[in-house]
Amino acid sequence: MNARPANRMTRGARAITLVAALLLGMLYVTPLWSVRLVAPQYPEGLGMHIRLNTIEGMKEFDLRNINALNHYIGMKPIEPQAIPELTYMPWIVAALIGAGLLVVALGRRRLLVGWAAAFAILSAAGMYDFWRWSYDYGHNLDIENAVIVVPGMTYQPPLIGTKQVLNFTATSLPASGGIIAGIAFALALAAVVLTYRRASGRAAMVGTALVAAACAGASPTIALGVDACVECRMLISDGRFGAALVTRTGMTLRFDSLNCLLEYLRDNPGASRGSVWIASASGATALFPAELGTFVRQGTLRPPMGDVVAFANAEAADSAKGANGTTLSWPELRDAH
């Protein structure tokens, strides 16, 4: 399992975001919204489906019949080619899908938040535009040429739900595409929550490490060429890969690599209650608490012993990961060994 720096998405969040983005592709083949009219003279009902790029009748002649009824009360005919939103909506959804896939590829938490926010804004704008469109059709009537005129009467269908319009019961509800879009948005929010919960857990871990470091005072040191590794007994010669374990009794044990430290902890489980200090492979001189590090396994930089190195800087760890390496947090590295 790969650990993620604070600005990175978790693997689960990336998977959820990928599903959300791909689900939006279903909007090209499913209707977004449905409006159905039922009256005594139309017991089987008339209806229309609103799609990304057109409006069509639920049955073959429904849209034609609805336009005929609208003519009697002075409403404009519903002509898909005259509605500009139906021209650019497919492009907006395509851009949203592409942006979602880019977020998955880059794995940045801020990009995920931006994508989810854009998703929410576009969804709200789409709902408002549908309401505004239906308001225009239901209120701006051609009274002079209407056959039926009811003073003060408007014919706007509900945005969602059921409403009585003259002798028609109008019902407006999300169709399968609208439901799919809602599921995709819920998944986007779930990805954000999952990433931030993980980040909050990491922040708590870092805070604990900082308190422990403050209580312990100065970090332990390693005398290069003098101190020997407790595990392999070799002299420690490269400060970039060293580590130290301060036991609960105050004894400092030094190691020439993280792998030697991990082997020691595996063979001495009780020692894990002490504090672990590590060197940064980027060349920082002072050891720092292991909980604050980002670890790279099988990356481009290898220590003399083993295959794990540590970095104090998450970006440096990403750069050293290479094509085959993995990044881990200290608990993941410790538990996996």
Tab-separated table of C-alpha atoms in Angstrom:
chain	number	residue	atom	x	y	z
A	1	MET	CA	0.000	0.000	0.000
A	2	ASN	CA	1.468	3.405	-1.020
A	3	ALA	CA	1.556	6.201	1.491
A	4	ARG	CA	0.546	9.588	0.254
A	5	PRO	CA	2.084	12.912	1.249
A	6	ALA	CA	-0.350	15.454	2.634
A	7	ASN	CA	-1.080	16.914	-0.779
A	8	ARG	CA	-1.686	13.561	-2.453
A	9	MET	CA	-4.870	11.571	-2.917
A	10	THR	CA	-5.157	8.140	-1.390
A	11	ARG	CA	-5.330	5.129	-3.662
A	12	GLY	CA	-8.961	4.579	-2.684
A	13	ALA	CA	-9.837	8.211	-3.469
A	14	ARG	CA	-8.238	7.910	-6.904
A	15	ALA	CA	-10.210	4.744	-7.642
A	16	ILE	CA	-13.475	6.371	-6.562
A	17	THR	CA	-12.737	9.467	-8.643
A	18	LEU	CA	-12.025	7.288	-11.678
A	19	VAL	CA	-15.391	5.557	-11.301
A	20	ALA	CA	-17.139	8.929	-10.909
A	21	ALA	CA	-15.529	10.331	-14.049
A	22	LEU	CA	-16.317	7.243	-16.113
A	23	LEU	CA	-19.923	7.204	-14.916
A	24	LEU	CA	-20.390	10.624	-16.478
A	25	GLY	CA	-19.842	8.995	-19.859
A	26	MET	CA	-23.245	7.338	-19.403
A	27	LEU	CA	-24.889	10.746	-19.777
A	28	TYR	CA	-24.331	10.554	-23.520
A	29	VAL	CA	-26.623	7.539	-23.850
A	30	THR	CA	-29.201	8.094	-21.092
A	31	PRO	CA	-31.801	10.868	-20.577
A	32	LEU	CA	-31.044	13.381	-17.830
A	33	TRP	CA	-34.574	14.445	-16.914
A	34	SER	CA	-38.150	13.476	-17.643
A	35	VAL	CA	-41.362	15.515	-17.668
A	36	ARG	CA	-44.671	13.627	-17.819
A	37	LEU	CA	-48.193	14.981	-18.274
A	38	VAL	CA	-51.325	13.013	-17.387
A	39	ALA	CA	-54.918	14.173	-17.940
A	40	PRO	CA	-58.350	12.555	-18.389
A	41	GLN	CA	-58.069	12.868	-22.177
A	42	TYR	CA	-54.514	11.439	-22.032
A	43	PRO	CA	-54.761	8.675	-19.418
A	44	GLU	CA	-51.674	6.929	-20.822
A	45	GLY	CA	-49.776	10.220	-20.415
A	46	LEU	CA	-47.531	12.363	-22.563
A	47	GLY	CA	-43.901	12.837	-21.756
A	48	MET	CA	-40.535	14.063	-22.887
A	49	HIS	CA	-36.950	13.184	-22.075
A	50	ILE	CA	-34.294	15.859	-21.803
A	51	ARG	CA	-30.902	14.596	-22.981
A	52	LEU	CA	-27.510	16.253	-23.176
A	53	ASN	CA	-28.033	17.324	-26.784
A	54	THR	CA	-31.756	17.076	-27.509
A	55	ILE	CA	-35.302	16.801	-26.196
A	56	GLU	CA	-37.435	13.900	-27.376
A	57	GLY	CA	-40.813	12.419	-26.630
A	58	MET	CA	-41.139	9.398	-24.405
A	59	LYS	CA	-43.241	7.864	-27.166
A	60	GLU	CA	-43.031	8.505	-30.878
A	61	PHE	CA	-45.505	11.391	-31.149
A	62	ASP	CA	-45.388	12.740	-27.580
A	63	LEU	CA	-43.319	15.827	-28.312
A	64	ARG	CA	-45.511	16.732	-31.288
A	65	ASN	CA	-48.661	16.339	-29.177
A	66	ILE	CA	-47.187	18.400	-26.331
A	67	ASN	CA	-46.364	21.203	-28.766
A	68	ALA	CA	-49.915	21.056	-30.125
A	69	LEU	CA	-51.336	21.416	-26.616
A	70	ASN	CA	-48.880	24.227	-25.852
A	71	HIS	CA	-50.121	26.107	-28.919
A	72	TYR	CA	-53.635	26.267	-27.443
A	73	ILE	CA	-52.415	28.078	-24.328
A	74	GLY	CA	-49.899	30.329	-26.108
A	75	MET	CA	-46.674	28.526	-25.190
A	76	LYS	CA	-43.766	28.480	-27.599
A	77	PRO	CA	-43.086	25.156	-29.330
A	78	ILE	CA	-40.310	23.070	-27.818
A	79	GLU	CA	-37.685	22.921	-30.573
A	80	PRO	CA	-34.377	21.306	-29.500
A	81	GLN	CA	-32.405	23.048	-32.268
A	82	ALA	CA	-33.463	26.435	-30.865
A	83	ILE	CA	-32.055	25.705	-27.370
A	84	PRO	CA	-28.335	26.670	-27.293
A	85	GLU	CA	-27.620	24.757	-24.075
A	86	LEU	CA	-28.182	21.497	-25.934
A	87	THR	CA	-25.289	22.404	-28.234
A	88	TYR	CA	-22.608	22.987	-25.629
A	89	MET	CA	-23.750	20.657	-22.820
A	90	PRO	CA	-22.010	17.610	-24.379
A	91	TRP	CA	-18.755	19.589	-24.458
A	92	ILE	CA	-19.106	20.646	-20.829
A	93	VAL	CA	-19.597	17.040	-19.718
A	94	ALA	CA	-16.649	15.946	-21.879
A	95	ALA	CA	-14.469	18.572	-20.186
A	96	LEU	CA	-15.655	17.392	-16.761
A	97	ILE	CA	-14.807	13.797	-17.618
A	98	GLY	CA	-11.392	14.780	-18.950
A	99	ALA	CA	-10.656	16.870	-15.871
A	100	GLY	CA	-11.647	13.955	-13.625
A	101	LEU	CA	-9.302	11.601	-15.458
A	102	LEU	CA	-6.519	14.182	-15.157
A	103	VAL	CA	-7.118	14.412	-11.408
A	104	VAL	CA	-6.787	10.622	-11.168
A	105	ALA	CA	-3.572	10.660	-13.198
A	106	LEU	CA	-1.925	13.450	-11.180
A	107	GLY	CA	-3.304	12.334	-7.818
A	108	ARG	CA	-3.276	15.798	-6.271
A	109	ARG	CA	-5.710	16.453	-3.444
A	110	ARG	CA	-6.240	20.102	-4.351
A	111	LEU	CA	-7.116	19.146	-7.905
A	112	LEU	CA	-9.678	16.674	-6.574
A	113	VAL	CA	-11.279	19.391	-4.452
A	114	GLY	CA	-11.306	21.748	-7.438
A	115	TRP	CA	-12.873	19.081	-9.643
A	116	ALA	CA	-15.567	18.272	-7.087
A	117	ALA	CA	-16.284	21.998	-6.688
A	118	ALA	CA	-16.534	22.441	-10.467
A	119	PHE	CA	-18.842	19.416	-10.595
A	120	ALA	CA	-21.090	20.998	-7.949
A	121	ILE	CA	-21.110	24.407	-9.638
A	122	LEU	CA	-21.899	22.979	-13.066
A	123	SER	CA	-24.660	20.802	-11.608
A	124	ALA	CA	-26.230	23.772	-9.817
A	125	ALA	CA	-25.896	25.894	-12.962
A	126	GLY	CA	-27.565	23.160	-15.010
A	127	MET	CA	-30.485	22.925	-12.601
A	128	TYR	CA	-30.887	26.700	-12.584
A	129	ASP	CA	-30.753	26.818	-16.380
A	130	PHE	CA	-33.471	24.134	-16.593
A	131	TRP	CA	-35.630	26.105	-14.152
A	132	ARG	CA	-35.034	29.330	-16.110
A	133	TRP	CA	-35.886	27.574	-19.384
A	134	SER	CA	-39.106	26.124	-17.974
A	135	TYR	CA	-39.977	29.501	-16.432
A	136	ASP	CA	-39.612	31.198	-19.809
A	137	TYR	CA	-41.807	28.611	-21.524
A	138	GLY	CA	-44.446	28.691	-18.812
A	139	HIS	CA	-44.660	32.462	-18.306
A	140	ASN	CA	-43.855	34.171	-21.610
A	141	LEU	CA	-47.067	33.293	-23.429
A	142	ASP	CA	-48.441	34.468	-26.763
A	143	ILE	CA	-51.773	35.583	-25.289
A	144	GLU	CA	-53.003	37.214	-28.492
A	145	ASN	CA	-52.901	33.939	-30.439
A	146	ALA	CA	-53.804	31.577	-27.597
A	147	VAL	CA	-57.030	29.619	-27.912
A	148	ILE	CA	-57.364	29.187	-24.143
A	149	VAL	CA	-56.599	32.159	-21.925
A	150	VAL	CA	-56.863	31.917	-18.141
A	151	PRO	CA	-56.043	35.312	-16.558
A	152	GLY	CA	-53.018	35.096	-14.273
A	153	MET	CA	-52.386	31.444	-15.151
A	154	THR	CA	-48.820	30.230	-15.780
A	155	TYR	CA	-47.768	26.831	-17.053
A	156	GLN	CA	-44.294	26.233	-15.671
A	157	PRO	CA	-43.792	22.558	-14.728
A	158	PRO	CA	-42.110	21.827	-11.388
A	159	LEU	CA	-38.344	21.599	-11.272
A	160	ILE	CA	-38.733	18.343	-9.395
A	161	GLY	CA	-41.929	16.763	-8.098
A	162	THR	CA	-45.574	17.004	-9.153
A	163	LYS	CA	-47.782	20.012	-9.899
A	164	GLN	CA	-51.330	20.489	-11.189
A	165	VAL	CA	-51.459	22.596	-14.382
A	166	LEU	CA	-55.095	23.083	-15.472
A	167	ASN	CA	-56.414	19.540	-15.895
A	168	PHE	CA	-52.923	18.074	-16.346
A	169	THR	CA	-50.812	16.560	-13.606
A	170	ALA	CA	-47.208	17.449	-14.458
A	171	THR	CA	-44.414	15.362	-12.931
A	172	SER	CA	-40.761	16.285	-13.322
A	173	LEU	CA	-38.088	13.878	-12.060
A	174	PRO	CA	-34.492	12.894	-12.767
A	175	ALA	CA	-34.226	10.199	-15.419
A	176	SER	CA	-31.585	7.480	-15.406
A	177	GLY	CA	-28.869	9.896	-16.544
A	178	GLY	CA	-29.714	12.369	-13.801
A	179	ILE	CA	-29.534	9.590	-11.211
A	180	ILE	CA	-26.169	8.464	-12.593
A	181	ALA	CA	-24.888	12.054	-12.414
A	182	GLY	CA	-26.037	12.229	-8.784
A	183	ILE	CA	-24.196	9.006	-7.983
A	184	ALA	CA	-21.055	10.330	-9.686
A	185	PHE	CA	-21.224	13.529	-7.628
A	186	ALA	CA	-21.705	11.547	-4.414
A	187	LEU	CA	-18.622	9.504	-5.311
A	188	ALA	CA	-16.647	12.705	-5.921
A	189	LEU	CA	-17.594	13.940	-2.449
A	190	ALA	CA	-16.705	10.548	-0.970
A	191	ALA	CA	-13.252	10.766	-2.574
A	192	VAL	CA	-12.706	14.203	-1.014
A	193	VAL	CA	-13.810	12.981	2.414
A	194	LEU	CA	-11.643	9.863	2.148
A	195	THR	CA	-8.558	11.874	1.213
A	196	TYR	CA	-9.037	14.441	3.970
A	197	ARG	CA	-9.752	11.812	6.598
A	198	ARG	CA	-6.482	10.141	5.659
A	199	ALA	CA	-4.703	13.498	5.772
A	200	SER	CA	-6.227	14.238	9.203
A	201	GLY	CA	-4.968	10.917	10.512
A	202	ARG	CA	-1.505	11.688	9.212
A	203	ALA	CA	-1.626	15.168	10.759
A	204	ALA	CA	-2.460	13.638	14.149
A	205	MET	CA	0.459	11.226	13.768
A	206	VAL	CA	2.809	14.091	12.902
A	207	GLY	CA	1.602	16.095	15.895
A	208	THR	CA	2.320	13.168	18.200
A	209	ALA	CA	5.788	12.818	16.734
A	210	LEU	CA	6.526	16.511	17.264
A	211	VAL	CA	5.439	16.311	20.906
A	212	ALA	CA	7.621	13.241	21.415
A	213	ALA	CA	10.570	14.998	19.800
A	214	ALA	CA	10.122	18.036	22.034
A	215	CYS	CA	10.015	15.858	25.121
A	216	ALA	CA	13.095	13.915	24.042
A	217	GLY	CA	15.170	17.052	23.499
A	218	ALA	CA	17.937	16.998	20.871
A	219	SER	CA	17.890	14.245	18.253
A	220	PRO	CA	20.439	11.432	18.569
A	221	THR	CA	23.613	11.634	16.489
A	222	ILE	CA	25.697	9.153	14.522
A	223	ALA	CA	29.480	9.374	14.438
A	224	LEU	CA	30.366	8.303	10.899
A	225	GLY	CA	33.248	5.859	10.699
A	226	VAL	CA	33.083	5.343	14.464
A	227	ASP	CA	29.624	4.003	15.367
A	228	ALA	CA	28.737	0.488	14.234
A	229	CYS	CA	25.335	-0.790	13.148
A	230	VAL	CA	23.709	-2.770	15.954
A	231	GLU	CA	22.189	-5.217	13.459
A	232	CYS	CA	24.918	-5.961	10.867
A	233	ARG	CA	27.935	-4.769	12.942
A	234	MET	CA	29.345	-2.740	10.049
A	235	LEU	CA	30.725	0.756	10.601
A	236	ILE	CA	28.266	3.457	9.596
A	237	SER	CA	29.919	5.446	6.795
A	238	ASP	CA	27.100	7.189	4.921
A	239	GLY	CA	24.972	9.597	6.936
A	240	ARG	CA	22.192	9.715	4.288
A	241	PHE	CA	20.922	6.244	5.186
A	242	GLY	CA	21.471	6.003	8.923
A	243	ALA	CA	18.856	5.573	11.643
A	244	ALA	CA	18.701	5.432	15.414
A	245	LEU	CA	16.423	3.879	17.997
A	246	VAL	CA	16.165	5.469	21.428
A	247	THR	CA	14.822	2.825	23.802
A	248	ARG	CA	12.461	3.514	26.659
A	249	THR	CA	15.419	3.305	29.035
A	250	GLY	CA	17.266	6.038	27.103
A	251	MET	CA	19.776	3.822	25.292
A	252	THR	CA	20.561	4.872	21.697
A	253	LEU	CA	20.989	2.093	19.124
A	254	ARG	CA	22.402	3.093	15.736
A	255	PHE	CA	21.923	1.497	12.317
A	256	ASP	CA	23.585	1.966	8.921
A	257	SER	CA	20.311	1.534	6.992
A	258	LEU	CA	16.579	1.443	7.476
A	259	ASN	CA	16.511	-2.217	6.512
A	260	CYS	CA	18.824	-3.054	9.405
A	261	LEU	CA	16.584	-1.024	11.734
A	262	LEU	CA	13.505	-2.881	10.465
A	263	GLU	CA	15.212	-6.256	10.931
A	264	TYR	CA	16.082	-5.322	14.492
A	265	LEU	CA	12.505	-4.217	15.247
A	266	ARG	CA	11.167	-7.446	13.765
A	267	ASP	CA	13.423	-9.546	15.998
A	268	ASN	CA	12.869	-7.357	19.064
A	269	PRO	CA	9.149	-6.396	19.106
A	270	GLY	CA	9.400	-4.633	22.445
A	271	ALA	CA	11.903	-2.169	21.032
A	272	SER	CA	9.192	-0.581	18.889
A	273	ARG	CA	7.987	1.268	21.979
A	274	GLY	CA	11.039	3.493	21.752
A	275	SER	CA	11.428	6.501	19.455
A	276	VAL	CA	12.822	6.002	15.964
A	277	TRP	CA	14.981	8.667	14.307
A	278	ILE	CA	16.039	8.653	10.683
A	279	ALA	CA	18.354	10.470	8.307
A	280	SER	CA	17.126	12.060	5.090
A	281	ALA	CA	18.592	10.615	1.908
A	282	SER	CA	18.617	14.147	0.489
A	283	GLY	CA	21.566	14.931	2.750
A	284	ALA	CA	20.104	16.669	5.817
A	285	THR	CA	22.512	16.357	8.735
A	286	ALA	CA	20.183	16.020	11.744
A	287	LEU	CA	18.069	12.917	12.370
A	288	PHE	CA	14.328	13.504	12.632
A	289	PRO	CA	11.361	11.423	13.925
A	290	ALA	CA	10.396	8.579	11.606
A	291	GLU	CA	6.723	9.610	11.770
A	292	LEU	CA	7.600	12.772	9.838
A	293	GLY	CA	9.334	10.996	6.986
A	294	THR	CA	8.253	9.674	3.619
A	295	PHE	CA	9.907	6.387	2.695
A	296	VAL	CA	10.792	5.073	-0.749
A	297	ARG	CA	11.219	1.379	-1.414
A	298	GLN	CA	13.053	0.170	-4.537
A	299	GLY	CA	13.433	3.672	-5.914
A	300	THR	CA	16.268	5.229	-7.880
A	301	LEU	CA	18.458	5.730	-4.767
A	302	ARG	CA	19.632	2.590	-2.949
A	303	PRO	CA	21.486	2.365	0.391
A	304	PRO	CA	24.498	0.043	0.862
A	305	MET	CA	22.227	-2.401	2.717
A	306	GLY	CA	18.612	-3.034	1.642
A	307	ASP	CA	16.242	-1.104	-0.596
A	308	VAL	CA	14.545	1.550	1.591
A	309	VAL	CA	15.504	5.216	1.992
A	310	ALA	CA	13.817	8.097	3.801
A	311	PHE	CA	13.137	11.728	2.979
A	312	ALA	CA	12.000	14.634	5.108
A	313	ASN	CA	10.499	16.238	2.006
A	314	ALA	CA	7.574	14.501	0.270
A	315	GLU	CA	8.390	16.029	-3.120
A	316	ALA	CA	11.949	14.698	-2.908
A	317	ALA	CA	10.540	11.252	-2.149
A	318	ASP	CA	8.305	11.441	-5.223
A	319	SER	CA	11.311	12.347	-7.370
A	320	ALA	CA	13.339	9.426	-6.000
A	321	LYS	CA	10.523	6.920	-6.468
A	322	GLY	CA	11.193	6.433	-10.180
A	323	ALA	CA	9.173	4.065	-12.316
A	324	ASN	CA	9.261	1.026	-10.016
A	325	GLY	CA	9.467	2.474	-6.525
A	326	THR	CA	6.723	2.930	-3.960
A	327	THR	CA	6.252	5.524	-1.217
A	328	LEU	CA	5.180	4.541	2.290
A	329	SER	CA	4.535	6.184	5.617
A	330	TRP	CA	6.430	4.993	8.686
A	331	PRO	CA	3.546	2.846	10.046
A	332	GLU	CA	3.077	1.206	6.632
A	333	LEU	CA	6.781	0.513	6.271
A	334	ARG	CA	7.053	-0.849	9.816
A	335	ASP	CA	3.962	-3.052	9.527
A	336	ALA	CA	4.855	-4.377	6.079
A	337	HIS	CA	8.304	-5.552	7.076
